[in-house]
């Protein structure tokens, strides 16, 4: 997952074996493009498609990086992602409810990543020893895909990763879909004088993720109170200090209040001890200044080691875990999203322990399996030994991933062998080796800080889902699809030949 617009290092060569499509975009005159950009920026600023720039003042947001045009996306692949979302939600809820299974994996993994995976696990064990009083868990998930487009074959979504903590861009995704629809309706994409629409409206769907994700938070509140409407409890959003992507989060909070009458408050992890208190008997969590009771703790922080400045922040995470409030996510749910777990779940035998083929889900079950590319362990198991050879001998087919979230951590292709040789072999088991996906690239344009960048882009589709489940029994209480996100990025190389791209929010034109 990623919380800002910096995208990962990717080798420029990643896209060389893909064909490029340019005809999908209006080829505007310079003056038409200038007027498009004016309209785009003013729409974005007027409608909250904004972020804070680095070193911001609170009154100075800027328009979020976006593409000028929606990017083509195969209709069948778009539908596939929707079809499998509920089953993916269920799978990860079931994994999060299986402490024994997680223990077997995480306990070993913690040795390789003691600073973070180890601390999450240690905090969970402490919480368990103190007593976990809330069996319910709220999953706000996002499953990310790229489309493998091979000539003559049906385009297929392939999963990049499944995110179980702090999934972002549900707010801005809806906005960028509205933006591209506005520009299309306004005639800004039209090449003719008559200002007709360039795209058919039905091909430009708008994600309903603001409503759906805030409905998910409301679900958590309702289950906490065992009521079907607001009873005055509030949602605590745990945030990073000086978050730049704050508007993406606020859009959900505003919808939560206007659609459900549920207020929210924002605190950083380090503020938890001073600004909240726990009622000793009930373990209910309250905000000190207002005496508001918290029903749901929604984490938009706490997914990377840098979110924890000291042991005190870990202690605060523990306070929240042992409170009665429903966590989105619990520590176990967060751990279920580890990349190592994703690798293990590509094994049909293992996945079948959590979700079973039944007549209702049979199609979705095989569709779900079809989203996997090969992912290997790098340990001393037979599979792991094969993978070590693959990593050293044919690295161009792979990306190497550590147990980290948030972008910028992966090692690609030719860099893999040297990287592996630079660390002790016993530590390789902390990484997974994943086959590279090769998406089509498109000559869309990215607008960032008022400047247009015209380079090939590749896109990643995220599908959101929300689920309320009982972590003790594995029972699922509600399970919903919650819209989607398209992020696009390009590569631009510096003199060192190192490619450093950046991402933007985008929307789809279905084809
Ligand atoms: P993070 O938790 O840092 O977001 P990801 O697994 O999502 O980690 O990887 C980050 C980025 O690396 C993705 O957004 C994608 O652009 C690229 N990437 C990851 N896995 C693959 C893959 N198998 N094939 C192609 N690109 C990939
Ligand atoms: Mg990611």
Short mmCIF file of C-alpha atoms and ligand atoms in Angstrom, two decimals:
data_model
loop_
_atom_site.label_atom_id
_atom_site.label_comp_id
_atom_site.label_asym_id
_atom_site.label_seq_id
_atom_site.Cartn_x
_atom_site.Cartn_y
_atom_site.Cartn_z
CA UNK A 1 0.00 0.00 0.00
CA UNK A 2 1.09 3.56 -0.34
CA UNK A 3 -0.06 6.67 1.40
CA UNK A 4 1.43 9.32 -0.84
CA UNK A 5 2.23 9.94 -4.44
CA UNK A 6 5.84 8.85 -4.46
CA UNK A 7 5.95 5.64 -6.38
CA UNK A 8 8.51 2.94 -6.31
CA UNK A 9 11.71 2.56 -8.09
CA UNK A 10 11.05 0.59 -11.22
CA UNK A 11 13.48 -0.23 -13.93
CA UNK A 12 12.72 1.43 -17.21
CA UNK A 13 13.13 -1.91 -18.87
CA UNK A 14 9.99 -3.16 -17.15
CA UNK A 15 7.90 -1.81 -19.94
CA UNK A 16 9.98 -2.51 -23.00
CA UNK A 17 8.12 -5.64 -23.98
CA UNK A 18 4.74 -3.95 -23.97
CA UNK A 19 3.06 -2.37 -26.93
CA UNK A 20 1.88 1.21 -26.74
CA UNK A 21 -1.50 2.63 -27.58
CA UNK A 22 -1.89 6.33 -28.36
CA UNK A 23 -5.12 6.52 -30.33
CA UNK A 24 -7.19 6.23 -27.17
CA UNK A 25 -6.64 9.88 -26.26
CA UNK A 26 -7.89 13.06 -27.87
CA UNK A 27 -5.04 14.72 -29.74
CA UNK A 28 -5.71 18.33 -28.75
CA UNK A 29 -4.25 21.53 -30.19
CA UNK A 30 -2.00 23.46 -27.82
CA UNK A 31 -4.66 26.12 -27.12
CA UNK A 32 -7.28 23.40 -26.45
CA UNK A 33 -4.91 21.70 -24.02
CA UNK A 34 -4.26 24.97 -22.18
CA UNK A 35 -7.94 25.54 -21.70
CA UNK A 36 -8.38 21.90 -20.59
CA UNK A 37 -5.67 22.39 -17.95
CA UNK A 38 -7.32 25.60 -16.66
CA UNK A 39 -10.64 23.82 -16.31
CA UNK A 40 -9.04 20.77 -14.73
CA UNK A 41 -7.17 22.78 -12.09
CA UNK A 42 -10.14 24.93 -11.19
CA UNK A 43 -12.44 21.92 -10.96
CA UNK A 44 -9.91 20.14 -8.72
CA UNK A 45 -9.45 23.11 -6.40
CA UNK A 46 -13.18 23.82 -6.23
CA UNK A 47 -14.11 20.19 -5.50
CA UNK A 48 -11.44 18.93 -3.14
CA UNK A 49 -9.25 16.94 -5.52
CA UNK A 50 -6.31 18.33 -3.57
CA UNK A 51 -3.31 17.47 -1.42
CA UNK A 52 -0.86 19.50 0.64
CA UNK A 53 2.53 20.16 -0.95
CA UNK A 54 5.74 19.50 1.04
CA UNK A 55 6.30 22.12 3.79
CA UNK A 56 2.70 23.27 3.56
CA UNK A 57 0.77 25.90 5.42
CA UNK A 58 -2.65 24.63 6.45
CA UNK A 59 -4.46 27.06 4.11
CA UNK A 60 -2.43 26.15 1.02
CA UNK A 61 -3.48 22.89 -0.63
CA UNK A 62 -2.66 22.26 -4.29
CA UNK A 63 -4.43 20.24 -6.97
CA UNK A 64 -3.56 16.54 -6.68
CA UNK A 65 -1.46 15.02 -9.48
CA UNK A 66 -3.87 13.54 -12.03
CA UNK A 67 -3.87 12.41 -15.61
CA UNK A 68 -5.38 14.77 -18.19
CA UNK A 69 -7.46 11.93 -19.63
CA UNK A 70 -8.96 8.72 -18.28
CA UNK A 71 -6.83 5.67 -19.15
CA UNK A 72 -8.20 2.72 -21.15
CA UNK A 73 -8.98 -0.32 -19.05
CA UNK A 74 -10.51 -3.61 -20.26
CA UNK A 75 -14.13 -3.98 -19.20
CA UNK A 76 -13.79 -7.69 -18.48
CA UNK A 77 -10.79 -7.14 -16.22
CA UNK A 78 -12.60 -4.33 -14.39
CA UNK A 79 -15.54 -6.66 -13.76
CA UNK A 80 -13.24 -9.50 -12.65
CA UNK A 81 -11.79 -7.30 -9.89
CA UNK A 82 -15.30 -6.54 -8.68
CA UNK A 83 -16.36 -10.18 -8.85
CA UNK A 84 -13.60 -11.43 -6.55
CA UNK A 85 -13.62 -8.65 -3.95
CA UNK A 86 -16.08 -10.17 -1.47
CA UNK A 87 -14.23 -13.47 -1.52
CA UNK A 88 -10.90 -11.71 -1.01
CA UNK A 89 -12.42 -9.79 1.94
CA UNK A 90 -13.60 -13.08 3.39
CA UNK A 91 -10.25 -14.79 2.82
CA UNK A 92 -8.29 -12.16 4.70
CA UNK A 93 -10.91 -11.96 7.48
CA UNK A 94 -10.60 -15.73 7.93
CA UNK A 95 -6.80 -15.55 7.96
CA UNK A 96 -6.94 -12.72 10.53
CA UNK A 97 -9.20 -14.94 12.67
CA UNK A 98 -6.75 -17.84 12.63
CA UNK A 99 -4.18 -16.95 15.25
CA UNK A 100 -2.49 -20.36 15.09
CA UNK A 101 -1.88 -20.11 11.36
CA UNK A 102 -0.55 -16.57 11.71
CA UNK A 103 1.63 -17.51 14.66
CA UNK A 104 3.37 -20.24 12.69
CA UNK A 105 4.37 -17.75 10.00
CA UNK A 106 4.78 -14.46 11.80
CA UNK A 107 6.82 -15.86 14.66
CA UNK A 108 9.50 -16.91 12.17
CA UNK A 109 9.16 -13.80 10.06
CA UNK A 110 9.59 -11.60 13.12
CA UNK A 111 13.25 -12.70 13.36
CA UNK A 112 13.97 -11.14 9.97
CA UNK A 113 12.02 -7.98 10.60
CA UNK A 114 12.19 -7.46 14.33
CA UNK A 115 11.78 -3.68 14.02
CA UNK A 116 8.33 -3.85 12.58
CA UNK A 117 6.66 -7.22 11.97
CA UNK A 118 8.28 -8.32 15.24
CA UNK A 119 6.95 -5.28 17.10
CA UNK A 120 3.44 -5.74 15.72
CA UNK A 121 3.48 -9.35 16.87
CA UNK A 122 5.00 -8.49 20.26
CA UNK A 123 2.31 -5.83 20.77
CA UNK A 124 -0.38 -8.34 19.85
CA UNK A 125 0.98 -10.86 22.39
CA UNK A 126 1.00 -8.15 25.08
CA UNK A 127 -2.58 -7.24 24.19
CA UNK A 128 -3.59 -10.87 24.40
CA UNK A 129 -1.98 -11.25 27.82
CA UNK A 130 -3.78 -8.15 29.06
CA UNK A 131 -7.04 -9.36 27.52
CA UNK A 132 -8.67 -8.47 24.22
CA UNK A 133 -12.23 -7.43 25.04
CA UNK A 134 -13.53 -6.66 21.56
CA UNK A 135 -13.95 -9.74 19.36
CA UNK A 136 -15.20 -7.73 16.37
CA UNK A 137 -12.80 -6.44 13.77
CA UNK A 138 -13.40 -4.02 10.89
CA UNK A 139 -11.54 -4.65 7.65
CA UNK A 140 -11.12 -1.73 5.27
CA UNK A 141 -9.21 -3.43 2.50
CA UNK A 142 -7.86 -2.77 -0.97
CA UNK A 143 -6.80 -5.41 -3.46
CA UNK A 144 -4.35 -4.04 -6.06
CA UNK A 145 -3.92 -5.36 -9.59
CA UNK A 146 -2.20 -4.74 -12.86
CA UNK A 147 -3.58 -6.13 -16.09
CA UNK A 148 -1.49 -8.62 -17.98
CA UNK A 149 -2.35 -7.93 -21.60
CA UNK A 150 -0.98 -10.60 -23.87
CA UNK A 151 -1.96 -10.49 -27.56
CA UNK A 152 -4.69 -12.88 -28.48
CA UNK A 153 -5.53 -13.60 -24.85
CA UNK A 154 -8.24 -12.24 -22.60
CA UNK A 155 -6.76 -9.40 -20.49
CA UNK A 156 -6.33 -10.65 -16.95
CA UNK A 157 -6.03 -8.86 -13.64
CA UNK A 158 -3.03 -10.04 -11.64
CA UNK A 159 -2.78 -9.18 -7.98
CA UNK A 160 0.09 -6.92 -6.88
CA UNK A 161 -0.79 -7.05 -3.20
CA UNK A 162 -3.68 -7.15 -0.75
CA UNK A 163 -3.72 -4.25 1.72
CA UNK A 164 -5.28 -4.58 5.15
CA UNK A 165 -4.14 -1.36 6.80
CA UNK A 166 -4.49 2.34 6.01
CA UNK A 167 -5.67 1.91 2.45
CA UNK A 168 -5.73 5.28 0.76
CA UNK A 169 -7.21 7.19 -2.18
CA UNK A 170 -10.83 6.12 -1.77
CA UNK A 171 -11.63 9.83 -1.45
CA UNK A 172 -9.58 11.22 -4.33
CA UNK A 173 -10.52 8.29 -6.59
CA UNK A 174 -14.17 9.30 -6.61
CA UNK A 175 -13.15 12.91 -7.24
CA UNK A 176 -10.90 12.16 -10.21
CA UNK A 177 -13.68 10.10 -11.81
CA UNK A 178 -16.00 13.08 -11.40
CA UNK A 179 -13.30 15.37 -12.82
CA UNK A 180 -12.81 13.31 -15.99
CA UNK A 181 -16.59 13.08 -16.43
CA UNK A 182 -16.90 16.84 -16.03
CA UNK A 183 -14.18 17.50 -18.63
CA UNK A 184 -15.84 15.04 -21.01
CA UNK A 185 -19.32 16.55 -20.49
CA UNK A 186 -17.98 20.07 -20.81
CA UNK A 187 -16.51 19.28 -24.21
CA UNK A 188 -12.90 19.80 -23.13
CA UNK A 189 -11.83 16.53 -24.72
CA UNK A 190 -13.61 17.36 -27.96
CA UNK A 191 -11.58 18.04 -31.07
CA UNK A 192 -14.43 19.79 -32.86
CA UNK A 193 -16.03 23.18 -32.50
CA UNK A 194 -19.34 21.59 -31.46
CA UNK A 195 -17.93 20.49 -28.07
CA UNK A 196 -19.39 17.01 -28.22
CA UNK A 197 -18.30 14.31 -25.80
CA UNK A 198 -15.16 12.38 -26.76
CA UNK A 199 -16.06 9.40 -24.54
CA UNK A 200 -19.41 7.72 -23.99
CA UNK A 201 -20.61 8.47 -20.46
CA UNK A 202 -21.26 4.78 -19.77
CA UNK A 203 -17.57 4.05 -20.39
CA UNK A 204 -16.46 6.49 -17.66
CA UNK A 205 -17.68 4.95 -14.39
CA UNK A 206 -17.22 6.94 -11.18
CA UNK A 207 -16.09 5.08 -8.08
CA UNK A 208 -18.51 5.35 -5.17
CA UNK A 209 -15.72 4.77 -2.68
CA UNK A 210 -16.36 7.86 -0.52
CA UNK A 211 -19.85 6.68 0.26
CA UNK A 212 -18.96 2.97 0.49
CA UNK A 213 -15.88 3.37 2.69
CA UNK A 214 -17.73 5.71 5.02
CA UNK A 215 -20.60 3.19 5.08
CA UNK A 216 -17.98 0.63 6.18
CA UNK A 217 -16.89 2.86 9.05
CA UNK A 218 -20.55 3.35 9.98
CA UNK A 219 -21.02 -0.44 9.95
CA UNK A 220 -18.30 -0.66 12.57
CA UNK A 221 -20.06 1.96 14.69
CA UNK A 222 -23.42 0.18 14.38
CA UNK A 223 -22.01 -3.23 15.31
CA UNK A 224 -20.18 -1.70 18.26
CA UNK A 225 -23.48 -0.42 19.61
CA UNK A 226 -25.58 -3.26 18.29
CA UNK A 227 -27.83 -0.61 16.72
CA UNK A 228 -28.81 0.28 13.18
CA UNK A 229 -28.32 4.03 13.57
CA UNK A 230 -25.98 6.51 15.19
CA UNK A 231 -26.10 6.60 18.98
CA UNK A 232 -23.57 9.37 19.47
CA UNK A 233 -20.36 7.33 19.61
CA UNK A 234 -17.59 8.61 17.39
CA UNK A 235 -14.80 7.35 15.11
CA UNK A 236 -11.19 8.03 16.09
CA UNK A 237 -8.96 8.43 13.03
CA UNK A 238 -5.32 7.76 13.94
CA UNK A 239 -3.25 9.92 11.62
CA UNK A 240 0.32 10.82 10.78
CA UNK A 241 1.57 14.19 11.90
CA UNK A 242 1.36 16.70 9.02
CA UNK A 243 -0.29 14.21 6.68
CA UNK A 244 -0.22 15.58 3.13
CA UNK A 245 -2.96 13.30 1.85
CA UNK A 246 -5.37 14.60 4.48
CA UNK A 247 -8.20 15.58 2.09
CA UNK A 248 -8.50 12.00 0.86
CA UNK A 249 -9.21 11.06 4.48
CA UNK A 250 -11.44 14.03 5.30
CA UNK A 251 -13.77 13.24 2.39
CA UNK A 252 -14.65 9.94 4.13
CA UNK A 253 -15.09 11.69 7.47
CA UNK A 254 -17.42 14.33 5.96
CA UNK A 255 -19.55 11.59 4.34
CA UNK A 256 -19.63 9.68 7.63
CA UNK A 257 -21.18 12.68 9.36
CA UNK A 258 -23.54 13.73 6.59
CA UNK A 259 -24.76 10.23 5.66
CA UNK A 260 -24.73 8.61 9.09
CA UNK A 261 -24.58 11.40 11.68
CA UNK A 262 -21.33 9.95 13.06
CA UNK A 263 -18.62 12.40 14.11
CA UNK A 264 -14.92 11.71 13.89
CA UNK A 265 -11.83 13.06 15.58
CA UNK A 266 -8.20 12.89 14.44
CA UNK A 267 -5.27 12.13 16.74
CA UNK A 268 -1.69 11.03 16.12
CA UNK A 269 -0.42 7.87 17.79
CA UNK A 270 1.67 9.91 20.22
CA UNK A 271 -1.39 11.88 21.35
CA UNK A 272 -3.36 8.79 22.39
CA UNK A 273 -2.25 8.63 26.00
CA UNK A 274 -2.68 12.32 26.75
CA UNK A 275 -5.94 12.88 24.87
CA UNK A 276 -7.93 9.71 25.54
CA UNK A 277 -8.81 7.59 28.55
CA UNK A 278 -10.06 4.07 29.13
CA UNK A 279 -12.85 3.28 31.56
CA UNK A 280 -11.17 0.54 33.65
CA UNK A 281 -14.04 -1.93 33.93
CA UNK A 282 -15.64 -1.73 30.53
CA UNK A 283 -12.42 -0.83 28.66
CA UNK A 284 -14.45 1.72 26.72
CA UNK A 285 -12.30 4.34 25.02
CA UNK A 286 -13.17 8.03 25.51
CA UNK A 287 -11.84 11.36 24.26
CA UNK A 288 -10.77 13.44 27.28
CA UNK A 289 -11.79 16.88 26.04
CA UNK A 290 -15.35 15.94 25.05
CA UNK A 291 -16.08 12.70 26.90
CA UNK A 292 -17.12 11.20 23.55
CA UNK A 293 -17.06 7.41 23.46
CA UNK A 294 -15.09 5.91 20.56
CA UNK A 295 -16.76 3.07 18.65
CA UNK A 296 -14.17 2.61 15.89
CA UNK A 297 -10.43 3.29 15.74
CA UNK A 298 -9.57 3.84 12.08
CA UNK A 299 -5.83 3.65 11.39
CA UNK A 300 -4.45 5.89 8.66
CA UNK A 301 -1.07 5.60 10.35
CA UNK A 302 0.84 2.77 12.01
CA UNK A 303 1.66 0.81 8.85
CA UNK A 304 5.39 1.63 8.66
CA UNK A 305 8.23 1.71 11.22
CA UNK A 306 8.52 5.49 10.74
CA UNK A 307 4.99 5.90 12.15
CA UNK A 308 6.35 4.85 15.56
CA UNK A 309 8.75 7.39 17.03
CA UNK A 310 9.42 5.59 20.29
CA UNK A 311 8.29 2.74 22.52
CA UNK A 312 5.62 5.13 23.78
CA UNK A 313 3.89 5.03 20.39
CA UNK A 314 3.88 1.22 20.54
CA UNK A 315 2.43 1.45 24.05
CA UNK A 316 -0.28 3.71 22.67
CA UNK A 317 -1.01 1.20 19.92
CA UNK A 318 -1.40 -1.37 22.71
CA UNK A 319 -3.83 0.88 24.61
CA UNK A 320 -6.02 1.03 21.50
CA UNK A 321 -5.79 -2.73 20.85
CA UNK A 322 -6.95 -3.57 24.37
CA UNK A 323 -9.76 -1.01 24.36
CA UNK A 324 -13.34 -1.98 23.61
CA UNK A 325 -13.44 0.12 20.42
CA UNK A 326 -13.50 -1.84 17.15
CA UNK A 327 -10.19 -1.51 15.36
CA UNK A 328 -9.84 -0.98 11.61
CA UNK A 329 -7.63 -2.97 11.52
CA UNK A 330 -6.71 -5.06 14.56
CA UNK A 331 -3.05 -6.07 14.84
CA UNK A 332 -3.88 -9.56 13.58
CA UNK A 333 -5.75 -8.14 10.59
CA UNK A 334 -2.80 -5.89 9.83
CA UNK A 335 -0.41 -8.85 10.10
CA UNK A 336 -2.63 -10.91 7.79
CA UNK A 337 -1.70 -8.40 5.08
CA UNK A 338 2.03 -9.26 5.32
CA UNK A 339 3.58 -10.00 1.94
CA UNK A 340 4.76 -13.35 3.28
CA UNK A 341 1.12 -14.33 3.93
CA UNK A 342 0.21 -13.29 0.38
CA UNK A 343 2.94 -15.62 -0.89
CA UNK A 344 1.72 -18.53 1.23
CA UNK A 345 -1.88 -18.01 0.12
CA UNK A 346 -0.99 -18.58 -3.55
CA UNK A 347 -1.02 -22.30 -2.68
CA UNK A 348 -4.48 -23.68 -3.50
CA UNK A 349 -4.30 -26.28 -0.76
CA UNK A 350 -3.63 -23.63 1.88
CA UNK A 351 -6.16 -21.13 0.61
CA UNK A 352 -8.80 -23.89 0.60
CA UNK A 353 -8.50 -24.07 4.38
CA UNK A 354 -9.96 -20.58 4.59
CA UNK A 355 -12.40 -20.31 1.73
CA UNK A 356 -14.08 -23.29 0.23
CA UNK A 357 -15.55 -23.88 -3.17
CA UNK A 358 -19.29 -24.11 -2.83
CA UNK A 359 -21.83 -23.87 -5.64
CA UNK A 360 -22.33 -20.16 -4.90
CA UNK A 361 -18.69 -19.17 -4.87
CA UNK A 362 -17.14 -21.74 -7.20
CA UNK A 363 -16.73 -19.30 -10.09
CA UNK A 364 -15.34 -16.57 -7.90
CA UNK A 365 -12.97 -19.05 -6.26
CA UNK A 366 -11.31 -19.98 -9.55
CA UNK A 367 -11.39 -16.33 -10.67
CA UNK A 368 -9.59 -15.46 -7.45
CA UNK A 369 -6.91 -18.10 -8.03
CA UNK A 370 -6.49 -16.76 -11.56
CA UNK A 371 -5.39 -13.39 -10.18
CA UNK A 372 -2.21 -14.87 -8.72
CA UNK A 373 1.18 -14.78 -10.39
CA UNK A 374 3.91 -17.02 -9.00
CA UNK A 375 5.27 -15.86 -5.66
CA UNK A 376 8.12 -17.80 -4.04
CA UNK A 377 9.65 -18.00 -0.59
CA UNK A 378 13.43 -17.57 -0.40
CA UNK A 379 14.01 -20.09 2.38
CA UNK A 380 15.44 -23.60 2.44
CA UNK A 381 12.23 -25.40 1.50
CA UNK A 382 12.32 -27.15 -1.91
CA UNK A 383 10.32 -24.25 -3.40
CA UNK A 384 12.63 -21.77 -1.73
CA UNK A 385 15.77 -23.44 -3.07
CA UNK A 386 14.34 -23.33 -6.61
CA UNK A 387 13.46 -19.68 -6.12
CA UNK A 388 16.99 -18.81 -4.98
CA UNK A 389 18.25 -20.15 -8.31
CA UNK A 390 15.60 -18.21 -10.23
CA UNK A 391 16.48 -15.01 -8.39
CA UNK A 392 20.16 -15.31 -9.23
CA UNK A 393 19.87 -16.74 -12.75
CA UNK A 394 16.80 -15.06 -14.26
CA UNK A 395 16.26 -11.94 -12.14
CA UNK A 396 14.69 -10.02 -15.06
CA UNK A 397 11.43 -11.86 -14.47
CA UNK A 398 11.09 -10.87 -10.83
CA UNK A 399 10.61 -8.30 -8.12
CA UNK A 400 11.98 -8.95 -4.63
CA UNK A 401 9.86 -7.69 -1.74
CA UNK A 402 10.63 -7.25 1.96
CA UNK A 403 7.92 -7.22 4.65
CA UNK A 404 7.16 -3.54 4.27
CA UNK A 405 4.28 -1.34 3.23
CA UNK A 406 4.09 2.10 1.77
CA UNK A 407 6.17 2.07 -1.38
CA UNK A 408 9.85 2.39 -2.19
CA UNK A 409 11.00 -0.89 -0.65
CA UNK A 410 11.11 -3.33 -3.54
CA UNK A 411 14.14 -4.52 -5.50
CA UNK A 412 13.74 -5.11 -9.22
CA UNK A 413 15.27 -7.35 -11.83
CA UNK A 414 19.03 -6.96 -12.33
CA UNK A 415 19.40 -5.38 -8.88
CA UNK A 416 18.19 -8.56 -7.18
CA UNK A 417 21.37 -10.74 -7.33
CA UNK A 418 23.67 -8.03 -5.99
CA UNK A 419 21.22 -7.12 -3.30
CA UNK A 420 20.87 -10.72 -2.17
CA UNK A 421 24.64 -11.22 -2.17
CA UNK A 422 25.00 -8.13 0.02
CA UNK A 423 23.02 -9.69 2.90
CA UNK A 424 23.57 -12.96 4.79
CA UNK A 425 21.78 -15.87 3.07
CA UNK A 426 19.91 -16.73 6.25
CA UNK A 427 18.13 -13.35 5.95
CA UNK A 428 16.81 -14.07 2.46
CA UNK A 429 13.86 -15.87 4.04
CA UNK A 430 12.52 -12.46 5.10
CA UNK A 431 11.83 -11.65 1.43
CA UNK A 432 9.45 -12.97 -1.20
CA UNK A 433 10.23 -13.30 -4.89
CA UNK A 434 7.37 -12.34 -7.20
CA UNK A 435 6.94 -12.76 -10.92
CA UNK A 436 6.70 -9.39 -12.70
CA UNK A 437 3.40 -8.42 -14.26
CA UNK A 438 3.59 -6.66 -17.64
CA UNK A 439 0.79 -4.17 -18.11
CA UNK A 440 0.16 -2.33 -21.35
CA UNK A 441 1.42 1.21 -21.31
CA UNK A 442 -0.37 4.28 -22.59
CA UNK A 443 0.64 7.73 -23.77
CA UNK A 444 -1.64 9.60 -21.35
CA UNK A 445 -0.41 12.86 -19.82
CA UNK A 446 0.21 13.55 -16.14
CA UNK A 447 -0.41 16.99 -14.64
CA UNK A 448 1.58 17.68 -11.52
CA UNK A 449 2.29 21.08 -9.98
CA UNK A 450 0.86 22.72 -13.10
CA UNK A 451 3.32 20.97 -15.39
CA UNK A 452 2.37 18.41 -18.06
CA UNK A 453 4.47 15.27 -18.38
CA UNK A 454 4.04 13.32 -21.56
CA UNK A 455 5.58 9.89 -21.11
CA UNK A 456 4.28 6.34 -21.25
CA UNK A 457 2.31 5.46 -18.16
CA UNK A 458 1.25 2.20 -16.54
CA UNK A 459 -1.76 1.79 -14.27
CA UNK A 460 -2.69 -0.15 -11.15
CA UNK A 461 -6.31 -0.82 -10.25
CA UNK A 462 -7.27 -1.06 -6.60
CA UNK A 463 -10.62 -2.49 -5.49
CA UNK A 464 -11.84 -1.49 -2.03
CA UNK A 465 -13.84 -3.66 0.33
CA UNK A 466 -15.20 -3.41 3.86
CA UNK A 467 -15.98 -6.29 6.19
CA UNK A 468 -17.06 -6.68 9.80
CA UNK A 469 -16.10 -10.01 11.33
CA UNK A 470 -15.66 -11.77 14.64
CA UNK A 471 -11.97 -12.43 15.04
CA UNK A 472 -12.57 -15.11 17.69
CA UNK A 473 -15.10 -17.20 15.78
CA UNK A 474 -14.34 -16.19 12.19
CA UNK A 475 -18.01 -15.30 11.68
CA UNK A 476 -18.66 -12.65 9.03
CA UNK A 477 -21.28 -10.07 9.90
CA UNK A 478 -21.18 -7.82 6.84
CA UNK A 479 -19.12 -7.90 3.66
CA UNK A 480 -19.18 -5.24 0.95
CA UNK A 481 -17.46 -4.02 -2.16
CA UNK A 482 -16.46 -0.37 -1.73
CA UNK A 483 -15.51 1.03 -5.12
CA UNK A 484 -12.17 1.31 -6.83
CA UNK A 485 -9.08 3.37 -7.59
CA UNK A 486 -6.84 3.73 -10.61
CA UNK A 487 -3.31 4.99 -10.00
CA UNK A 488 -0.95 5.63 -12.88
CA UNK A 489 2.74 6.36 -13.05
CA UNK A 490 5.57 6.68 -15.51
CA UNK A 491 9.30 6.24 -15.52
CA UNK A 492 11.76 9.03 -15.99
CA UNK A 493 15.42 8.27 -15.69
CA UNK A 494 18.14 10.44 -14.23
CA UNK A 495 21.76 10.50 -15.39
CA UNK A 496 22.58 7.49 -13.28
CA UNK A 497 20.07 5.52 -15.30
CA UNK A 498 18.08 5.01 -12.15
CA UNK A 499 14.40 5.33 -12.83
CA UNK A 500 12.35 7.28 -10.37
CA UNK A 501 8.75 7.77 -11.32
CA UNK A 502 5.86 9.28 -9.49
CA UNK A 503 2.26 8.41 -9.34
CA UNK A 504 -1.03 10.17 -9.79
CA UNK A 505 -4.71 9.42 -9.48
CA UNK A 506 -6.47 8.43 -12.67
CA UNK A 507 -9.80 6.99 -13.79
CA UNK A 508 -10.78 4.35 -16.30
CA UNK A 509 -12.31 4.51 -19.74
CA UNK A 510 -13.66 1.02 -20.20
CA UNK A 511 -12.99 -0.73 -23.48
P1 LIG B 1 3.89 -1.52 -1.24
O1 LIG B 1 3.40 -2.19 -0.03
O2 LIG B 1 5.16 -0.81 -1.03
O3 LIG B 1 2.83 -0.70 -1.93
P2 LIG B 1 3.68 -3.30 -3.56
O4 LIG B 1 3.72 -4.76 -3.47
O5 LIG B 1 2.36 -2.68 -3.86
O6 LIG B 1 4.30 -2.71 -2.22
O7 LIG B 1 4.71 -2.82 -4.65
C1 LIG B 1 4.92 -1.45 -4.95
C2 LIG B 1 4.82 -1.19 -6.44
O8 LIG B 1 5.75 -2.02 -7.14
C3 LIG B 1 3.48 -1.50 -7.05
O9 LIG B 1 2.60 -0.40 -6.91
C4 LIG B 1 3.84 -1.79 -8.49
O10 LIG B 1 3.99 -0.59 -9.23
C5 LIG B 1 5.20 -2.44 -8.38
N1 LIG B 1 5.06 -3.91 -8.37
C6 LIG B 1 4.93 -4.70 -7.28
N2 LIG B 1 4.81 -6.00 -7.62
C7 LIG B 1 4.86 -6.04 -8.96
C8 LIG B 1 4.80 -7.11 -9.93
N3 LIG B 1 4.67 -8.37 -9.56
N4 LIG B 1 4.88 -6.78 -11.24
C9 LIG B 1 5.02 -5.49 -11.63
N5 LIG B 1 5.10 -4.45 -10.77
C10 LIG B 1 5.02 -4.71 -9.45
MG1 LIG B 2 1.19 -1.30 -3.02
#
